[in-house]
PDB file of C-alpha atoms in Angstrom:
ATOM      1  CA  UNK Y   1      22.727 -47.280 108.285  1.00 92.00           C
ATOM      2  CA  UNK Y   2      24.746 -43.835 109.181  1.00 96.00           C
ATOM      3  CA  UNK Y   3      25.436 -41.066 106.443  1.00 97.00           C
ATOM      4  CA  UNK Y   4      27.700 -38.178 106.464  1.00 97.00           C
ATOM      5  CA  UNK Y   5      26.545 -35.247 104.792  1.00 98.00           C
ATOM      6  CA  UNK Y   6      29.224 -32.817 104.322  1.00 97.00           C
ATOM      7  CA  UNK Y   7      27.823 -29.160 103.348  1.00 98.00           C
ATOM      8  CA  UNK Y   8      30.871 -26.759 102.094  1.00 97.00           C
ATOM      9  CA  UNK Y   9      30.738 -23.064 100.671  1.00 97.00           C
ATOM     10  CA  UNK Y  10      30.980 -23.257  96.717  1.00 97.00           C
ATOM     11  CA  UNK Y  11      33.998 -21.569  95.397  1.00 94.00           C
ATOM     12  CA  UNK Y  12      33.875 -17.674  94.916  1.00 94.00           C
ATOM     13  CA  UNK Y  13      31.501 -17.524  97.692  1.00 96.00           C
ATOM     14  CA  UNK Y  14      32.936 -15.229 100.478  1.00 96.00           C
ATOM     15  CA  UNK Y  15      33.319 -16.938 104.074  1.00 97.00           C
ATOM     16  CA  UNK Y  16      33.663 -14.754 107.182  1.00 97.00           C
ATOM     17  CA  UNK Y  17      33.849 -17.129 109.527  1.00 97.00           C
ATOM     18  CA  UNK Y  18      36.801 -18.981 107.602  1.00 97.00           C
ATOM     19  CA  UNK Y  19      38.604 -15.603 107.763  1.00 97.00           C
ATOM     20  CA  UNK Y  20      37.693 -14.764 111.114  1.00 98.00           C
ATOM     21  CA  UNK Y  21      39.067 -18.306 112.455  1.00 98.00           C
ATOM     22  CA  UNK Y  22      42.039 -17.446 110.043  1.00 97.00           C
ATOM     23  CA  UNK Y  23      42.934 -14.053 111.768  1.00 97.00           C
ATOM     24  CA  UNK Y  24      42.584 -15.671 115.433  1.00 97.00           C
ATOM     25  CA  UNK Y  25      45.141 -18.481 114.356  1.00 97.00           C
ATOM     26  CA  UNK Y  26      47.354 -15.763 113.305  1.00 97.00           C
ATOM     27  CA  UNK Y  27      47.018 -13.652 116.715  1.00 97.00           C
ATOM     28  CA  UNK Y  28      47.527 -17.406 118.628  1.00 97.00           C
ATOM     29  CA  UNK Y  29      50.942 -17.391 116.550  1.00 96.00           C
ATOM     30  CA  UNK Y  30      50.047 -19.977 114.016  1.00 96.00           C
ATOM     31  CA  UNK Y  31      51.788 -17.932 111.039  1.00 93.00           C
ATOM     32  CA  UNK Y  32      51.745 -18.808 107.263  1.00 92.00           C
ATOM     33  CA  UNK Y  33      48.150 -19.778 107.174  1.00 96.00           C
ATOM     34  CA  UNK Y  34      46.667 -19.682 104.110  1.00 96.00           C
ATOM     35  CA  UNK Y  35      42.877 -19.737 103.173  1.00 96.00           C
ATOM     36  CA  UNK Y  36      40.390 -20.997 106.494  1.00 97.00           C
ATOM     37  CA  UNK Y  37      37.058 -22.391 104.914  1.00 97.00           C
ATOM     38  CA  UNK Y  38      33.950 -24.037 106.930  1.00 98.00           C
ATOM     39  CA  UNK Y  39      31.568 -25.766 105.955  1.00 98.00           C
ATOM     40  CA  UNK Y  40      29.153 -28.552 108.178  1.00 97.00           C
ATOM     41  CA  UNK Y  41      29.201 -32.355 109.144  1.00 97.00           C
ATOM     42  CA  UNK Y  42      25.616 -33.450 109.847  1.00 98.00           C
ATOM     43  CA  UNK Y  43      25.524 -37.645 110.726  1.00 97.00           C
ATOM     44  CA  UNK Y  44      21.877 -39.119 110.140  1.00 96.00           C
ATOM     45  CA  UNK Y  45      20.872 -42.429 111.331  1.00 97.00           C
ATOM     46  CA  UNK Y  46      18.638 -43.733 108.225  1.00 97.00           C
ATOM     47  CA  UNK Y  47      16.493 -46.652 107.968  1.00 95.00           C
ATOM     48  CA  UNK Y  48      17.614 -47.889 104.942  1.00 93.00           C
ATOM     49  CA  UNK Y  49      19.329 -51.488 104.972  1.00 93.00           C
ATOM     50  CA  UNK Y  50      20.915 -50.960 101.350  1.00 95.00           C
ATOM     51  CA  UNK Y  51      24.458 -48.312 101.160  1.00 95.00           C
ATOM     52  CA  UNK Y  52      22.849 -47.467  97.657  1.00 96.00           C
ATOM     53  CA  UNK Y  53      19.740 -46.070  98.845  1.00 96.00           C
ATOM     54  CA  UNK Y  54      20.821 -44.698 101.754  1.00 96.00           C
ATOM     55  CA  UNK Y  55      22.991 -42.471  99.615  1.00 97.00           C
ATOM     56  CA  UNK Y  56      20.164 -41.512  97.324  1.00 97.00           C
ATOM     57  CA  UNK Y  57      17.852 -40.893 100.662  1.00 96.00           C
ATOM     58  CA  UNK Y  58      20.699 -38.478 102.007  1.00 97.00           C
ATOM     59  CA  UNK Y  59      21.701 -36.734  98.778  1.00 98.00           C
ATOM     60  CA  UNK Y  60      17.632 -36.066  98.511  1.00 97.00           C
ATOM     61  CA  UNK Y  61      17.578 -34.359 102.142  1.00 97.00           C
ATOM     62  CA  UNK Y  62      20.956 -32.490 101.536  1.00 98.00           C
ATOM     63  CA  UNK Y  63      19.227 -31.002  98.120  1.00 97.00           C
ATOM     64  CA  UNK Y  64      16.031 -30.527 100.217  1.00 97.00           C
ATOM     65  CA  UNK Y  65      17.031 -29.225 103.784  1.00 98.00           C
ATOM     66  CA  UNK Y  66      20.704 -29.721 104.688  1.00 98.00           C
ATOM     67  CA  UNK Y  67      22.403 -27.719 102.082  1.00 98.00           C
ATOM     68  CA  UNK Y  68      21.346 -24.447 100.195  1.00 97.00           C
ATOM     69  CA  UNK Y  69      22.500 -25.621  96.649  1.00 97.00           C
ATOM     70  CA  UNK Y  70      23.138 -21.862  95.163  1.00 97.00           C
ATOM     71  CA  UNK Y  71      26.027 -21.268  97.625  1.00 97.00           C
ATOM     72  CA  UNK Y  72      27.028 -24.895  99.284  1.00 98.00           C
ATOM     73  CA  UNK Y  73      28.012 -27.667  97.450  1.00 98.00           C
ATOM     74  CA  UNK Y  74      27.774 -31.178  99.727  1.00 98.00           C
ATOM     75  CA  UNK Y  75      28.596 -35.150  99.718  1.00 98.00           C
ATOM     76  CA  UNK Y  76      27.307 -37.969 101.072  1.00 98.00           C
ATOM     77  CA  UNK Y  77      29.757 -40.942 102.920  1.00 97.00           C
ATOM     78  CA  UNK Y  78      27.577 -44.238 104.091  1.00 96.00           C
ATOM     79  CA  UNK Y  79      29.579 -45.277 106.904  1.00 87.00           C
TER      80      UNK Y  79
ATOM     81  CA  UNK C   1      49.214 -28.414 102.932  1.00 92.00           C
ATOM     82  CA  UNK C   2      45.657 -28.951 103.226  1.00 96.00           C
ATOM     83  CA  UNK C   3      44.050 -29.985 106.504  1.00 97.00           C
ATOM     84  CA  UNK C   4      40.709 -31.304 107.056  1.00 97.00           C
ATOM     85  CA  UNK C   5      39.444 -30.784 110.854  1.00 98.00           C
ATOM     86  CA  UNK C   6      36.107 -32.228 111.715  1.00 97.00           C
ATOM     87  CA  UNK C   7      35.161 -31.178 115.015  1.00 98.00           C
ATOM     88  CA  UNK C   8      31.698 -33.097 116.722  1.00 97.00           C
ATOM     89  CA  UNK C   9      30.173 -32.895 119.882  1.00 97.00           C
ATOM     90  CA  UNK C  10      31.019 -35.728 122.272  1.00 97.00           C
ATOM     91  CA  UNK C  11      28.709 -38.533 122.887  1.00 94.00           C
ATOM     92  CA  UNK C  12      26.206 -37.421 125.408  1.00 94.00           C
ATOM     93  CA  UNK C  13      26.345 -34.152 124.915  1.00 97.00           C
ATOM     94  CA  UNK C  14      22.665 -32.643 123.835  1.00 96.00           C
ATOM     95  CA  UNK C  15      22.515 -31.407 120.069  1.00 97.00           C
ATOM     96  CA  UNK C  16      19.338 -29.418 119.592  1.00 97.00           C
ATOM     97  CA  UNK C  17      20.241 -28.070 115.809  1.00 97.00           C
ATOM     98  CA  UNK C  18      20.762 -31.868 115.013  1.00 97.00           C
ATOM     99  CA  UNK C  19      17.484 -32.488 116.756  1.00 97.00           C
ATOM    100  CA  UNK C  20      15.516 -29.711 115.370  1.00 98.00           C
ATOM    101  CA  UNK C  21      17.167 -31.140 111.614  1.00 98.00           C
ATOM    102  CA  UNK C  22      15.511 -34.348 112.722  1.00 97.00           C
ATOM    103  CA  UNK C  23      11.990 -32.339 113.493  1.00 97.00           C
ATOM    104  CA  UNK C  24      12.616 -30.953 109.772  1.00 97.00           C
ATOM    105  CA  UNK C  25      13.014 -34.279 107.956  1.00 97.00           C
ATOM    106  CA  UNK C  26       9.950 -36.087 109.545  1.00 97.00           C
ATOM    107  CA  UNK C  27       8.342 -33.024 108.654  1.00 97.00           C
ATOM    108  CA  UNK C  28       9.259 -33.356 104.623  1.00 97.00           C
ATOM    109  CA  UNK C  29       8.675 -37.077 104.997  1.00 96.00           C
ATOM    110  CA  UNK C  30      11.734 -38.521 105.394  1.00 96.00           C
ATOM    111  CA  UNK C  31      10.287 -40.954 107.989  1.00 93.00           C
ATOM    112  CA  UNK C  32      12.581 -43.437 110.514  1.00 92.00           C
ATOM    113  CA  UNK C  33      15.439 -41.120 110.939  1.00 96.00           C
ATOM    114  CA  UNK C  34      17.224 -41.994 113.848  1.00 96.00           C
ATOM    115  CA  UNK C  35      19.469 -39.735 115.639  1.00 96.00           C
ATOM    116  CA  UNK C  36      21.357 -36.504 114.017  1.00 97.00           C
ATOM    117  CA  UNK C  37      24.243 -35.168 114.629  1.00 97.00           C
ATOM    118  CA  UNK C  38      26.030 -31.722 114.066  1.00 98.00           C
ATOM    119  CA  UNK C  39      29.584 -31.151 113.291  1.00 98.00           C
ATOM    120  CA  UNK C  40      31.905 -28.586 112.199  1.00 97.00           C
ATOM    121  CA  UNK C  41      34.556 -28.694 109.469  1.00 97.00           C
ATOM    122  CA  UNK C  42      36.841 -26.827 108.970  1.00 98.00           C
ATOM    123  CA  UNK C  43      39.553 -26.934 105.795  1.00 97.00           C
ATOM    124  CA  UNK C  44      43.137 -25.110 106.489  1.00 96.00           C
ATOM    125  CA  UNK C  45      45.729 -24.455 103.844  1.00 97.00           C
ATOM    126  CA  UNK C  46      49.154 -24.766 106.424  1.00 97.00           C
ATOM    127  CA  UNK C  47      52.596 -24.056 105.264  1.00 95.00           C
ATOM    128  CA  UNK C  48      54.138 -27.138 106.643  1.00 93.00           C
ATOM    129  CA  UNK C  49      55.619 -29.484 103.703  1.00 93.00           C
ATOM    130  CA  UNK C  50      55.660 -32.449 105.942  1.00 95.00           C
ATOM    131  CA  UNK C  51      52.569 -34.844 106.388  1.00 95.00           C
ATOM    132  CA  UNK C  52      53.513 -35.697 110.002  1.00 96.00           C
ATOM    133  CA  UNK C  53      54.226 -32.174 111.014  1.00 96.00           C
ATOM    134  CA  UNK C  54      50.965 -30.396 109.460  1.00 96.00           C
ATOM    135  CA  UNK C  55      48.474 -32.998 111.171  1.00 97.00           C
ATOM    136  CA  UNK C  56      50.765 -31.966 114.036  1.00 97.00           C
ATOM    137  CA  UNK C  57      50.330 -27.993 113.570  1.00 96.00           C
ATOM    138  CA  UNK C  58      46.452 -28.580 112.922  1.00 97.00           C
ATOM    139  CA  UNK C  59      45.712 -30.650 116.387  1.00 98.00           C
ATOM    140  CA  UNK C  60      47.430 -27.985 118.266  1.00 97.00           C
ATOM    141  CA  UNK C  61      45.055 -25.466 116.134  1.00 97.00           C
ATOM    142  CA  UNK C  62      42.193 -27.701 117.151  1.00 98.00           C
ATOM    143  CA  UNK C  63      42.961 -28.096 121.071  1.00 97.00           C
ATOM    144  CA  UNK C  64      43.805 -24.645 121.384  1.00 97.00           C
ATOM    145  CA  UNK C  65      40.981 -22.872 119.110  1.00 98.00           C
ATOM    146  CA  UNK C  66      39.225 -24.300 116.749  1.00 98.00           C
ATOM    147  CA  UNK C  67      37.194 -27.273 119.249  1.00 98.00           C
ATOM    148  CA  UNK C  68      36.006 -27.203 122.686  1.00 97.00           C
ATOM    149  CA  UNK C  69      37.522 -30.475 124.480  1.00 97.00           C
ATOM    150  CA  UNK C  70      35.123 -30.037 127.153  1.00 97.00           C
ATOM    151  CA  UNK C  71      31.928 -31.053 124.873  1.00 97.00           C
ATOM    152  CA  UNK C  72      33.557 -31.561 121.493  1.00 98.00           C
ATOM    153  CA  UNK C  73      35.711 -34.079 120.304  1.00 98.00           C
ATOM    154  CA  UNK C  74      37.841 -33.711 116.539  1.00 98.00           C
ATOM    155  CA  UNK C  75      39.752 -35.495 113.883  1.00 98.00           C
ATOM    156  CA  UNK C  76      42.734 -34.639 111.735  1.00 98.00           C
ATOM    157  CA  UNK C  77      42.800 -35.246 108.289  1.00 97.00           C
ATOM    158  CA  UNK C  78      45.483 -34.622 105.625  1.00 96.00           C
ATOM    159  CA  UNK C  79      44.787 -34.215 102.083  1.00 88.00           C
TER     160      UNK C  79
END
């Protein structure tokens, strides 16, 4: 069963590379761009047969490894 | 407008940070991963008031900075 973990920057937090990426779209002529955030896709290939515990087997490796939980904020898809 | 671009890497392309991830996860226990994958995501705030034309604007962003179509492929979204 494949899940999507999707790891963004909380709120508040400051993002560099958004803003960076933002700035380059500018100079590339993209005007009226507003706020550039980025945050990470990872796609895991679990063993679990049932959506509902593969969801609860992701969400437990995004608190664990994927995502640091005092600045990113994630969610799980089972595709 | 906000757009949602997800870029990935195209199938058969090597992806050692989602294979060092998969290292990690054995290593806490999560046993019988299968393969993982790293993406990128990145959320844009455009000025365009029209569905059509911001998916529009962010492809062109996408092609011409924010993926590599050599190696990577991406998706639009519009939220």
């Amino acid at each position: 069963m494949k899940a999507i973990v999707t790891v963004t920057l909380k709120h508040g937090v400051l993002d560099p590379q958004g803003k960076a990426i933002g700035h380059a779209l500018h100079t590339l002529g993209f005007t009226g761009v507003g706020e550039v955030r980025v945050g990470k896709l990872i796609e895991l290939e679990l063993p679990d047969q049932d959506p509902a515990q593969a969801k609860a087997t992701a969400e437990d490796m995004a608190r664990k490894l994927l995502a640091n939980t005092v600045i990113e904020s994630f969610k799980v898809e089972i595709a």
